[in-house]
Amino acid sequence: MKIVVLDGYTLNPGDLSWDGIKQHGTCAIHDRTNFAPEAVLDAIGDAEIVFTNKTPLPKQVLENTPSLRYVGVLATGYNVVDVQAARARGIVVTNIPTYGTAAVAQYTMALLLEMCHHVGDHSEEVKKGTWTKGPDFCFWKYPLIELAGKTMGIIGFGRIGQATAKIAQGFGLDILACDRESNPTRESETCKYVSLDELYSQSDIVSLHCPLVEGTEGIINKSSIAKMKSGVMIINTSRGPLVVEQDLADALNSGKVAGAAVDVVSKEPIAADNPLIKAKNCIITPHIAWAPKESRSRLMETAVNNLNAFLSGAPVNVVNG
Ligand SMILES: NC(=O)C1=CN([C@@H]2O[C@H](COP(=O)(O)OP(=O)(O)OC[C@H]3O[C@@H](n4cnc5c(N)ncnc54)[C@H](O)[C@@H]3O)[C@@H](O)[C@H]2O)C=CC1
Ligand SMILES: O=C(O)C(=O)CO
C-alpha cells in the first residue's frame, strides 16, 4: 500500500516517530509540499492513503487522484479538504479531535494574559536598562488590565471553547457562549448561552473557537466589530479567515478594538503585507497553539489509530460520513 504524508515536518520535526504509519506500506514522508494543485497531485501520485496537515486538497486535486481511498487530516480543523468532493469520490476523511484541547485553551489564556500584562515587552525593557535609568521603583509601558469581573464571549462552545471557559472562570471572568447548538447543562451562574449579537454587545473579550465553515468565514468584520464594546479585546486561535483582517486592523488603529491576539491568519505563513502586522496593539504568533510535544504525541497516536481503524473496515473520526 502506498502512503504519502504531504507536510509532516510541523507535526514531527524529528522528535516523534512515523513508525505507526510506516508499518502499513511504502511511505513517502514529505516535510512540506508546494500548495499548487499540480505539485500536490505530483506528490500524491498513485497513493491510496494521504495525510495532510495544512496542504489543501481541493476538488480539483481529489478528482484527479483515482487511487486515493483515505485522507487523514493531521489536525482538528479540516477546512483544507473539500469534504464534499471527497465524499462524492468515496474517499474517507478523518480528523484528530481532542489532542490539542488543553494546549489551545492554555494558549488562548496566554494570549489574553499577554494583552493584559505584556510580560515579554516589560522584561525586554528591563534588560534594555529602562528600569535601571528610571526615577521610580516601577513603570509600565501599557495599561495593565485585571480580568476578574470582566466578561469573555466565546464563539464556538465546543471542546476548546469549553476548556478555555473553565480556565477563564478561574480568573474570575464571566462567560457568554454562542454556538449552533446550546446545551443548558453547560450553563452555570458564571456561564450562559446568548445570541451572537448579545455576545458582541456584552463582552470585554471575544474569543473565537468555531471551525472555519461557510457560515463562519469573515464572522469578525466591520459590522460585527461595530456591535462590540469600545475597548474590546479579540482573540483568534481557530482559523485566520474567520476574521476580515483589514476590518480588524482598522478597528485596532482607531482604538475601537483595544487589542487583538491571533495565532492564525488568513494566509500562512503570514503575507508580508498582512494589515495586522502594522496594526496597533496586535499580537501575532505563528500558529503554535497546538504544538507542545505532549499534544503532538497524542495527535500522532490518534493518526495511527485512525489509519488502523480505516484499514480494519471500521473508520473512526470520520468528518465526511
Ligand atoms: N491554533 C491551533 O493550533 C488550533 C486551532 N484549532 C481550531 O479550533 C477549532 C475548534 O476546535 P474544537 O473546539 O476541538 O472543535 P469542536 O468541534 O469541539 O467545537 C467547535 C464548536 O463550534 C461550533 N460551531 C460550528 N459552527 C458554528 C457557528 N456557525 N457558530 C457558532 N458555533 C459554531 C460547533 O457546534 C462546536 O460546538 C478547530 O476547528 C480549529 O479550527 C484546533 C486545534 C489547534
Ligand atoms: O489541529 C488544528 O486544527 C491545528 O490548527 C493545528 O495544526
GROMACS .gro file of C-alpha atoms and ligand atoms in nm:
model
  372
    1MET     CA    1   0.000   0.000   0.000
    2LYS     CA    2   0.130   0.347  -0.090
    3ILE     CA    3   0.111   0.611   0.179
    4VAL     CA    4   0.206   0.977   0.140
    5VAL     CA    5   0.244   1.239   0.413
    6LEU     CA    6   0.228   1.575   0.238
    7ASP     CA    7   0.355   1.806   0.512
    8GLY     CA    8   0.490   1.610   0.805
    9TYR     CA    9   0.751   1.849   0.942
   10THR     CA   10   0.542   2.065   1.175
   11LEU     CA   11   0.386   1.759   1.341
   12ASN     CA   12   0.715   1.574   1.361
   13PRO     CA   13   1.027   1.789   1.322
   14GLY     CA   14   1.225   1.486   1.445
   15ASP     CA   15   1.108   1.434   1.800
   16LEU     CA   16   0.831   1.180   1.723
   17SER     CA   17   0.818   0.856   1.524
   18TRP     CA   18   0.635   0.781   1.199
   19ASP     CA   19   0.667   0.404   1.256
   20GLY     CA   20   0.296   0.351   1.332
   21ILE     CA   21   0.212   0.481   0.986
   22LYS     CA   22   0.515   0.336   0.806
   23GLN     CA   23   0.425  -0.019   0.916
   24HIS     CA   24   0.136  -0.022   0.669
   25GLY     CA   25   0.329   0.002   0.343
   26THR     CA   26   0.558   0.212   0.130
   27CYS     CA   27   0.556   0.552   0.294
   28ALA     CA   28   0.680   0.881   0.143
   29ILE     CA   29   0.704   1.146   0.410
   30HIS     CA   30   0.741   1.495   0.269
   31ASP     CA   31   0.842   1.765   0.514
   32ARG     CA   32   0.632   2.004   0.307
   33THR     CA   33   0.460   2.017  -0.033
   34ASN     CA   34   0.404   2.321  -0.251
   35PHE     CA   35   0.033   2.412  -0.227
   36ALA     CA   36  -0.012   2.440  -0.607
   37PRO     CA   37  -0.259   2.165  -0.716
   38GLU     CA   38  -0.011   2.026  -0.973
   39ALA     CA   39   0.257   1.990  -0.705
   40VAL     CA   40   0.011   1.825  -0.465
   41LEU     CA   41  -0.102   1.583  -0.738
   42ASP     CA   42   0.259   1.506  -0.816
   43ALA     CA   43   0.333   1.428  -0.451
   44ILE     CA   44   0.023   1.208  -0.416
   45GLY     CA   45   0.083   1.012  -0.738
   46ASP     CA   46  -0.097   0.676  -0.710
   47ALA     CA   47  -0.108   0.668  -0.328
   48GLU     CA   48  -0.413   0.515  -0.159
   49ILE     CA   49  -0.354   0.683   0.174
   50VAL     CA   50  -0.268   1.052   0.217
   51PHE     CA   51  -0.201   1.255   0.530
   52THR     CA   52  -0.218   1.632   0.528
   53ASN     CA   53  -0.184   1.889   0.799
   54LYS     CA   54  -0.231   2.216   0.608
   55THR     CA   55  -0.170   2.119   0.242
   56PRO     CA   56  -0.500   2.193   0.063
   57LEU     CA   57  -0.691   1.910  -0.104
   58PRO     CA   58  -0.950   2.093  -0.315
   59LYS     CA   59  -1.195   1.930  -0.557
   60GLN     CA   60  -0.950   1.982  -0.843
   61VAL     CA   61  -0.699   1.758  -0.665
   62LEU     CA   62  -0.944   1.500  -0.529
   63GLU     CA   63  -1.097   1.446  -0.874
   64ASN     CA   64  -0.758   1.356  -1.017
   65THR     CA   65  -0.638   1.102  -0.763
   66PRO     CA   66  -0.804   0.777  -0.878
   67SER     CA   67  -0.612   0.554  -0.633
   68LEU     CA   68  -0.690   0.763  -0.325
   69ARG     CA   69  -0.918   0.595  -0.064
   70TYR     CA   70  -0.835   0.772   0.259
   71VAL     CA   71  -0.730   1.121   0.371
   72GLY     CA   72  -0.608   1.157   0.728
   73VAL     CA   73  -0.607   1.520   0.835
   74LEU     CA   74  -0.329   1.569   1.091
   75ALA     CA   75  -0.527   1.839   1.272
   76THR     CA   76  -0.863   1.911   1.435
   77GLY     CA   77  -0.968   2.170   1.177
   78TYR     CA   78  -1.022   2.002   0.841
   79ASN     CA   79  -1.110   2.306   0.630
   80VAL     CA   80  -0.815   2.232   0.397
   81VAL     CA   81  -1.006   1.937   0.248
   82ASP     CA   82  -1.309   1.967   0.021
   83VAL     CA   83  -1.501   1.707   0.219
   84GLN     CA   84  -1.800   1.704  -0.018
   85ALA     CA   85  -1.576   1.632  -0.317
   86ALA     CA   86  -1.407   1.356  -0.115
   87ARG     CA   87  -1.744   1.204  -0.022
   88ALA     CA   88  -1.858   1.213  -0.385
   89ARG     CA   89  -1.549   1.013  -0.474
   90GLY     CA   90  -1.591   0.768  -0.183
   91ILE     CA   91  -1.276   0.892  -0.010
   92VAL     CA   92  -1.295   0.869   0.370
   93VAL     CA   93  -1.167   1.179   0.551
   94THR     CA   94  -1.082   1.175   0.923
   95ASN     CA   95  -0.957   1.439   1.164
   96ILE     CA   96  -0.792   1.438   1.507
   97PRO     CA   97  -1.028   1.571   1.771
   98THR     CA   98  -0.925   1.641   2.135
   99TYR     CA   99  -0.544   1.604   2.104
  100GLY     CA  100  -0.492   1.979   2.147
  101THR     CA  101  -0.787   2.087   2.359
  102ALA     CA  102  -0.579   2.157   2.670
  103ALA     CA  103  -0.291   2.319   2.478
  104VAL     CA  104  -0.511   2.554   2.274
  105ALA     CA  105  -0.718   2.659   2.576
  106GLN     CA  106  -0.395   2.727   2.770
  107TYR     CA  107  -0.256   2.924   2.475
  108THR     CA  108  -0.573   3.130   2.444
  109MET     CA  109  -0.524   3.237   2.803
  110ALA     CA  110  -0.153   3.305   2.737
  111LEU     CA  111  -0.256   3.545   2.458
  112LEU     CA  112  -0.513   3.709   2.682
  113LEU     CA  113  -0.264   3.748   2.966
  114GLU     CA  114  -0.007   3.891   2.724
  115MET     CA  115  -0.259   4.156   2.618
  116CYS     CA  116  -0.328   4.232   2.986
  117HIS     CA  117   0.033   4.247   3.108
  118HIS     CA  118   0.283   4.246   2.814
  119VAL     CA  119   0.521   4.037   3.026
  120GLY     CA  120   0.770   3.982   2.740
  121ASP     CA  121   0.788   4.352   2.648
  122HIS     CA  122   0.833   4.462   3.008
  123SER     CA  123   1.113   4.211   3.058
  124GLU     CA  124   1.284   4.337   2.742
  125GLU     CA  125   1.258   4.698   2.871
  126VAL     CA  126   1.422   4.598   3.197
  127LYS     CA  127   1.706   4.426   3.009
  128LYS     CA  128   1.748   4.739   2.792
  129GLY     CA  129   1.812   4.940   3.109
  130THR     CA  130   1.487   5.138   3.124
  131TRP     CA  131   1.423   5.035   3.487
  132THR     CA  132   1.785   5.098   3.592
  133LYS     CA  133   1.771   5.451   3.450
  134GLY     CA  134   1.414   5.524   3.565
  135PRO     CA  135   1.322   5.753   3.855
  136ASP     CA  136   1.062   5.520   4.013
  137PHE     CA  137   1.052   5.179   4.173
  138CYS     CA  138   0.822   5.062   3.893
  139PHE     CA  139   0.696   5.162   3.550
  140TRP     CA  140   0.465   5.020   3.286
  141LYS     CA  141   0.451   5.076   2.912
  142TYR     CA  142   0.088   4.980   2.859
  143PRO     CA  143  -0.232   4.998   3.063
  144LEU     CA  144  -0.241   4.688   3.285
  145ILE     CA  145  -0.573   4.504   3.286
  146GLU     CA  146  -0.740   4.299   3.561
  147LEU     CA  147  -0.965   4.020   3.432
  148ALA     CA  148  -1.178   3.945   3.740
  149GLY     CA  149  -1.536   4.063   3.689
  150LYS     CA  150  -1.499   4.109   3.313
  151THR     CA  151  -1.691   3.911   3.050
  152MET     CA  152  -1.548   3.678   2.790
  153GLY     CA  153  -1.759   3.591   2.486
  154ILE     CA  154  -1.677   3.255   2.332
  155ILE     CA  155  -1.792   3.188   1.976
  156GLY     CA  156  -1.796   2.811   1.922
  157PHE     CA  157  -1.857   2.640   2.257
  158GLY     CA  158  -1.711   2.301   2.166
  159ARG     CA  159  -1.416   2.125   2.325
  160ILE     CA  160  -1.165   2.412   2.312
  161GLY     CA  161  -1.426   2.680   2.384
  162GLN     CA  162  -1.540   2.495   2.696
  163ALA     CA  163  -1.185   2.421   2.813
  164THR     CA  164  -1.099   2.790   2.771
  165ALA     CA  165  -1.411   2.890   2.965
  166LYS     CA  166  -1.311   2.665   3.254
  167ILE     CA  167  -0.970   2.831   3.290
  168ALA     CA  168  -1.116   3.178   3.232
  169GLN     CA  169  -1.371   3.124   3.510
  170GLY     CA  170  -1.075   3.056   3.739
  171PHE     CA  171  -0.957   3.410   3.662
  172GLY     CA  172  -1.298   3.546   3.767
  173LEU     CA  173  -1.430   3.600   3.414
  174ASP     CA  174  -1.798   3.554   3.334
  175ILE     CA  175  -1.861   3.355   3.017
  176LEU     CA  176  -2.111   3.423   2.739
  177ALA     CA  177  -2.119   3.137   2.490
  178CYS     CA  178  -2.259   3.124   2.140
  179ASP     CA  179  -2.282   2.800   1.943
  180ARG     CA  180  -2.501   2.646   1.672
  181GLU     CA  181  -2.635   2.412   1.940
  182SER     CA  182  -2.682   2.512   2.302
  183ASN     CA  183  -2.662   2.264   2.588
  184PRO     CA  184  -2.823   2.401   2.907
  185THR     CA  185  -2.628   2.153   3.124
  186ARG     CA  186  -2.317   2.358   3.046
  187GLU     CA  187  -2.470   2.675   3.190
  188SER     CA  188  -2.393   2.798   3.541
  189GLU     CA  189  -2.401   3.118   3.743
  190THR     CA  190  -2.094   3.235   3.550
  191CYS     CA  191  -2.166   3.085   3.208
  192LYS     CA  192  -2.469   3.125   2.985
  193TYR     CA  193  -2.561   3.088   2.620
  194VAL     CA  194  -2.655   3.407   2.436
  195SER     CA  195  -2.717   3.515   2.077
  196LEU     CA  196  -2.423   3.639   1.873
  197ASP     CA  197  -2.548   3.998   1.898
  198GLU     CA  198  -2.576   3.976   2.278
  199LEU     CA  199  -2.227   3.828   2.293
  200TYR     CA  200  -2.089   4.115   2.085
  201SER     CA  201  -2.260   4.387   2.287
  202GLN     CA  202  -2.174   4.248   2.635
  203SER     CA  203  -1.824   4.103   2.604
  204ASP     CA  204  -1.500   4.269   2.710
  205ILE     CA  205  -1.310   3.990   2.535
  206VAL     CA  206  -1.427   3.795   2.229
  207SER     CA  207  -1.252   3.462   2.164
  208LEU     CA  208  -1.305   3.253   1.851
  209HIS     CA  209  -1.332   2.875   1.881
  210CYS     CA  210  -1.568   2.776   1.598
  211PRO     CA  211  -1.448   2.590   1.288
  212LEU     CA  212  -1.391   2.762   0.955
  213VAL     CA  213  -1.701   2.678   0.752
  214GLU     CA  214  -1.916   2.871   0.509
  215GLY     CA  215  -2.123   3.036   0.783
  216THR     CA  216  -1.825   3.143   0.997
  217GLU     CA  217  -1.588   3.282   0.733
  218GLY     CA  218  -1.543   3.655   0.796
  219ILE     CA  219  -1.761   3.644   1.110
  220ILE     CA  220  -1.544   3.917   1.263
  221ASN     CA  221  -1.584   4.210   1.030
  222LYS     CA  222  -1.664   4.581   1.025
  223SER     CA  223  -2.028   4.530   1.114
  224SER     CA  224  -1.977   4.272   1.390
  225ILE     CA  225  -1.700   4.487   1.541
  226ALA     CA  226  -1.939   4.786   1.536
  227LYS     CA  227  -2.171   4.586   1.765
  228MET     CA  228  -1.891   4.529   2.020
  229LYS     CA  229  -1.798   4.742   2.321
  230SER     CA  230  -1.540   5.012   2.266
  231GLY     CA  231  -1.214   4.879   2.403
  232VAL     CA  232  -1.296   4.513   2.338
  233MET     CA  233  -1.011   4.261   2.303
  234ILE     CA  234  -1.030   3.993   2.034
  235ILE     CA  235  -0.852   3.656   2.032
  236ASN     CA  236  -0.833   3.414   1.740
  237THR     CA  237  -0.676   3.072   1.792
  238SER     CA  238  -0.912   2.899   1.550
  239ARG     CA  239  -0.867   2.988   1.183
  240GLY     CA  240  -0.746   3.310   1.017
  241PRO     CA  241  -1.030   3.352   0.764
  242LEU     CA  242  -1.283   3.387   1.049
  243VAL     CA  243  -1.159   3.747   1.062
  244VAL     CA  244  -1.169   4.014   0.790
  245GLU     CA  245  -0.819   4.128   0.873
  246GLN     CA  246  -0.837   4.475   0.717
  247ASP     CA  247  -1.152   4.546   0.922
  248LEU     CA  248  -0.981   4.431   1.242
  249ALA     CA  249  -0.669   4.635   1.160
  250ASP     CA  250  -0.884   4.946   1.103
  251ALA     CA  251  -1.063   4.891   1.435
  252LEU     CA  252  -0.731   4.845   1.617
  253ASN     CA  253  -0.589   5.160   1.460
  254SER     CA  254  -0.899   5.363   1.552
  255GLY     CA  255  -0.892   5.230   1.911
  256LYS     CA  256  -1.241   5.075   1.885
  257VAL     CA  257  -1.068   4.741   1.949
  258ALA     CA  258  -0.813   4.786   2.229
  259GLY     CA  259  -0.611   4.478   2.148
  260ALA     CA  260  -0.609   4.166   1.938
  261ALA     CA  261  -0.409   3.847   1.966
  262VAL     CA  262  -0.412   3.599   1.682
  263ASP     CA  263  -0.235   3.266   1.645
  264VAL     CA  264  -0.380   3.215   1.297
  265VAL     CA  265  -0.407   3.440   0.992
  266SER     CA  266  -0.577   3.426   0.652
  267LYS     CA  267  -0.263   3.310   0.470
  268GLU     CA  268   0.003   3.105   0.647
  269PRO     CA  269   0.292   3.170   0.662
  270ILE     CA  270   0.175   3.528   0.705
  271ALA     CA  271   0.198   3.757   0.399
  272ALA     CA  272   0.440   4.047   0.441
  273ASP     CA  273   0.155   4.290   0.368
  274ASN     CA  274  -0.096   4.140   0.612
  275PRO     CA  275  -0.262   4.452   0.762
  276LEU     CA  276  -0.242   4.309   1.114
  277ILE     CA  277   0.138   4.326   1.113
  278LYS     CA  278   0.135   4.706   1.128
  279ALA     CA  279  -0.189   4.744   1.323
  280LYS     CA  280  -0.173   4.894   1.674
  281ASN     CA  281  -0.184   4.661   1.975
  282CYS     CA  282  -0.186   4.339   1.780
  283ILE     CA  283  -0.005   4.025   1.893
  284ILE     CA  284   0.056   3.766   1.621
  285THR     CA  285   0.204   3.420   1.676
  286PRO     CA  286   0.288   3.160   1.407
  287HIS     CA  287   0.004   2.906   1.454
  288ILE     CA  288   0.161   2.731   1.751
  289ALA     CA  289  -0.123   2.687   1.999
  290TRP     CA  290  -0.139   2.314   1.913
  291ALA     CA  291   0.233   2.246   1.915
  292PRO     CA  292   0.356   2.134   2.260
  293LYS     CA  293   0.519   1.791   2.226
  294GLU     CA  294   0.257   1.643   2.457
  295SER     CA  295  -0.026   1.732   2.219
  296ARG     CA  296   0.169   1.647   1.902
  297SER     CA  297   0.239   1.300   2.051
  298ARG     CA  298  -0.134   1.249   2.110
  299LEU     CA  299  -0.200   1.370   1.755
  300MET     CA  300   0.041   1.113   1.610
  301GLU     CA  301  -0.109   0.836   1.823
  302THR     CA  302  -0.461   0.922   1.704
  303ALA     CA  303  -0.346   0.947   1.340
  304VAL     CA  304  -0.215   0.590   1.367
  305ASN     CA  305  -0.534   0.471   1.538
  306ASN     CA  306  -0.743   0.642   1.269
  307LEU     CA  307  -0.547   0.467   0.995
  308ASN     CA  308  -0.569   0.129   1.172
  309ALA     CA  309  -0.945   0.172   1.214
  310PHE     CA  310  -0.989   0.266   0.846
  311LEU     CA  311  -0.785  -0.034   0.733
  312SER     CA  312  -0.984  -0.265   0.960
  313GLY     CA  313  -1.305  -0.151   0.788
  314ALA     CA  314  -1.445   0.044   1.085
  315PRO     CA  315  -1.319   0.401   1.039
  316VAL     CA  316  -1.338   0.644   1.330
  317ASN     CA  317  -1.327   1.025   1.348
  318VAL     CA  318  -1.480   1.044   1.000
  319VAL     CA  319  -1.576   1.401   0.907
  320ASN     CA  320  -1.744   1.332   0.574
  321GLY     CA  321  -1.968   1.037   0.665
  322LIG     N1  322  -0.445   2.723   1.666
  322LIG     C1  323  -0.433   2.591   1.675
  322LIG     O1  324  -0.322   2.541   1.690
  322LIG     C2  325  -0.555   2.505   1.671
  322LIG     C3  326  -0.675   2.550   1.624
  322LIG     N2  327  -0.786   2.469   1.625
  322LIG     C4  328  -0.913   2.526   1.577
  322LIG     O2  329  -1.008   2.519   1.683
  322LIG     C5  330  -1.134   2.484   1.627
  322LIG     C6  331  -1.225   2.429   1.733
  322LIG     O3  332  -1.176   2.305   1.781
  322LIG     P1  333  -1.261   2.217   1.884
  322LIG     O4  334  -1.312   2.301   1.993
  322LIG     O5  335  -1.180   2.099   1.918
  322LIG     O6  336  -1.382   2.173   1.790
  322LIG     P2  337  -1.526   2.128   1.836
  322LIG     O7  338  -1.587   2.063   1.717
  322LIG     O8  339  -1.522   2.053   1.964
  322LIG     O9  340  -1.601   2.268   1.863
  322LIG     C7  341  -1.639   2.356   1.764
  322LIG     C8  342  -1.772   2.418   1.807
  322LIG    O10  343  -1.806   2.520   1.713
  322LIG     C9  344  -1.945   2.513   1.694
  322LIG     N3  345  -1.985   2.581   1.572
  322LIG    C10  346  -1.985   2.535   1.445
  322LIG     N4  347  -2.034   2.628   1.361
  322LIG    C11  348  -2.065   2.735   1.438
  322LIG    C12  349  -2.121   2.862   1.411
  322LIG     N5  350  -2.157   2.897   1.287
  322LIG     N6  351  -2.138   2.948   1.514
  322LIG    C13  352  -2.105   2.912   1.641
  322LIG     N7  353  -2.053   2.793   1.672
  322LIG    C14  354  -2.034   2.706   1.572
  322LIG    C15  355  -1.977   2.364   1.694
  322LIG    O11  356  -2.115   2.340   1.720
  322LIG    C16  357  -1.887   2.317   1.807
  322LIG    O12  358  -1.952   2.321   1.932
  322LIG    C17  359  -1.097   2.388   1.512
  322LIG    O13  360  -1.199   2.381   1.416
  322LIG    C18  361  -0.970   2.451   1.458
  322LIG    O14  362  -1.006   2.543   1.359
  322LIG    C19  363  -0.782   2.341   1.674
  322LIG    C20  364  -0.664   2.290   1.721
  322LIG    C21  365  -0.540   2.365   1.718
  323LIG     O1  366  -0.538   2.095   1.487
  323LIG     C1  367  -0.560   2.201   1.425
  323LIG     O2  368  -0.673   2.231   1.383
  323LIG     C2  369  -0.450   2.295   1.401
  323LIG     O3  370  -0.473   2.406   1.360
  323LIG     C3  371  -0.310   2.252   1.422
  323LIG     O4  372  -0.250   2.226   1.301
   0.00000   0.00000   0.00000
